[in-house]
């Protein structure tokens, strides 16, 4: 019997689909992320400082874009 002809099977299939969607929120990548924010405050992990070579490359790019 197709799902559309058996309402009980259709309900079970829908509930199973909803359950799978809910479980997607339990992924490890979703754990321990910030859920409450403070306006004007960065709550994430600090960035690593740029190396002297990276700083020089950025200075060079800025100089080129300014036309100097």
PDB file of C-alpha atoms in Angstrom:
ATOM      1  CA  UNK A   1       0.000   0.000   0.000  1.00  0.00           C
ATOM      2  CA  UNK A   2       1.340   3.482  -0.854  1.00  0.00           C
ATOM      3  CA  UNK A   3       1.879   5.946   1.988  1.00  0.00           C
ATOM      4  CA  UNK A   4      -0.911   8.231   0.753  1.00  0.00           C
ATOM      5  CA  UNK A   5      -3.481   5.442   1.198  1.00  0.00           C
ATOM      6  CA  UNK A   6      -2.422   4.501   4.740  1.00  0.00           C
ATOM      7  CA  UNK A   7      -2.628   7.506   7.098  1.00  0.00           C
ATOM      8  CA  UNK A   8      -0.814   5.719   9.929  1.00  0.00           C
ATOM      9  CA  UNK A   9       2.233   5.062   7.723  1.00  0.00           C
ATOM     10  CA  UNK A  10       2.156   8.659   6.503  1.00  0.00           C
ATOM     11  CA  UNK A  11       2.134   9.967  10.079  1.00  0.00           C
ATOM     12  CA  UNK A  12       4.997   7.669  11.074  1.00  0.00           C
ATOM     13  CA  UNK A  13       7.017   8.750   8.033  1.00  0.00           C
ATOM     14  CA  UNK A  14       6.414  12.439   8.820  1.00  0.00           C
ATOM     15  CA  UNK A  15       7.382  11.983  12.463  1.00  0.00           C
ATOM     16  CA  UNK A  16      10.538  10.130  11.453  1.00  0.00           C
ATOM     17  CA  UNK A  17      11.433  12.975   9.079  1.00  0.00           C
ATOM     18  CA  UNK A  18      10.863  15.575  11.786  1.00  0.00           C
ATOM     19  CA  UNK A  19      12.960  13.533  14.203  1.00  0.00           C
ATOM     20  CA  UNK A  20      15.838  13.456  11.725  1.00  0.00           C
ATOM     21  CA  UNK A  21      15.643  17.226  11.290  1.00  0.00           C
ATOM     22  CA  UNK A  22      15.753  17.738  15.049  1.00  0.00           C
ATOM     23  CA  UNK A  23      18.792  15.462  15.355  1.00  0.00           C
ATOM     24  CA  UNK A  24      20.647  17.608  12.806  1.00  0.00           C
ATOM     25  CA  UNK A  25      20.937  20.261  15.531  1.00  0.00           C
ATOM     26  CA  UNK A  26      22.941  17.805  17.622  1.00  0.00           C
ATOM     27  CA  UNK A  27      25.929  17.737  15.288  1.00  0.00           C
ATOM     28  CA  UNK A  28      29.305  18.130  16.962  1.00  0.00           C
ATOM     29  CA  UNK A  29      30.024  21.253  14.907  1.00  0.00           C
ATOM     30  CA  UNK A  30      26.938  22.871  16.452  1.00  0.00           C
ATOM     31  CA  UNK A  31      28.039  22.239  20.039  1.00  0.00           C
ATOM     32  CA  UNK A  32      29.581  24.912  22.267  1.00  0.00           C
ATOM     33  CA  UNK A  33      28.817  27.792  19.942  1.00  0.00           C
ATOM     34  CA  UNK A  34      27.760  31.176  21.268  1.00  0.00           C
ATOM     35  CA  UNK A  35      23.995  31.486  21.483  1.00  0.00           C
ATOM     36  CA  UNK A  36      23.643  34.738  23.413  1.00  0.00           C
ATOM     37  CA  UNK A  37      25.350  37.859  22.131  1.00  0.00           C
ATOM     38  CA  UNK A  38      26.381  41.112  23.791  1.00  0.00           C
ATOM     39  CA  UNK A  39      25.991  44.223  21.660  1.00  0.00           C
ATOM     40  CA  UNK A  40      29.355  45.718  20.768  1.00  0.00           C
ATOM     41  CA  UNK A  41      31.379  42.867  22.283  1.00  0.00           C
ATOM     42  CA  UNK A  42      33.181  40.173  20.310  1.00  0.00           C
ATOM     43  CA  UNK A  43      32.731  36.924  22.222  1.00  0.00           C
ATOM     44  CA  UNK A  44      34.590  34.613  19.859  1.00  0.00           C
ATOM     45  CA  UNK A  45      38.116  33.335  20.144  1.00  0.00           C
ATOM     46  CA  UNK A  46      40.830  35.939  19.541  1.00  0.00           C
ATOM     47  CA  UNK A  47      42.558  35.999  16.170  1.00  0.00           C
ATOM     48  CA  UNK A  48      46.166  34.967  15.854  1.00  0.00           C
ATOM     49  CA  UNK A  49      48.500  37.925  15.237  1.00  0.00           C
ATOM     50  CA  UNK A  50      49.814  38.405  11.714  1.00  0.00           C
ATOM     51  CA  UNK A  51      53.394  37.513  10.973  1.00  0.00           C
ATOM     52  CA  UNK A  52      55.749  40.318   9.898  1.00  0.00           C
ATOM     53  CA  UNK A  53      55.636  38.952   6.334  1.00  0.00           C
ATOM     54  CA  UNK A  54      51.829  39.079   6.302  1.00  0.00           C
ATOM     55  CA  UNK A  55      51.870  42.616   7.686  1.00  0.00           C
ATOM     56  CA  UNK A  56      54.307  43.721   5.003  1.00  0.00           C
ATOM     57  CA  UNK A  57      52.186  42.099   2.275  1.00  0.00           C
ATOM     58  CA  UNK A  58      49.121  43.993   3.521  1.00  0.00           C
ATOM     59  CA  UNK A  59      51.048  47.281   3.605  1.00  0.00           C
ATOM     60  CA  UNK A  60      52.206  46.646   0.039  1.00  0.00           C
ATOM     61  CA  UNK A  61      48.635  45.911  -1.162  1.00  0.00           C
ATOM     62  CA  UNK A  62      47.332  49.048   0.543  1.00  0.00           C
ATOM     63  CA  UNK A  63      50.080  51.127  -1.051  1.00  0.00           C
ATOM     64  CA  UNK A  64      49.282  49.727  -4.516  1.00  0.00           C
ATOM     65  CA  UNK A  65      45.548  50.406  -4.195  1.00  0.00           C
ATOM     66  CA  UNK A  66      46.244  54.000  -3.104  1.00  0.00           C
ATOM     67  CA  UNK A  67      48.294  54.520  -6.260  1.00  0.00           C
ATOM     68  CA  UNK A  68      51.582  55.356  -4.500  1.00  0.00           C
TER      69      UNK A  68
END
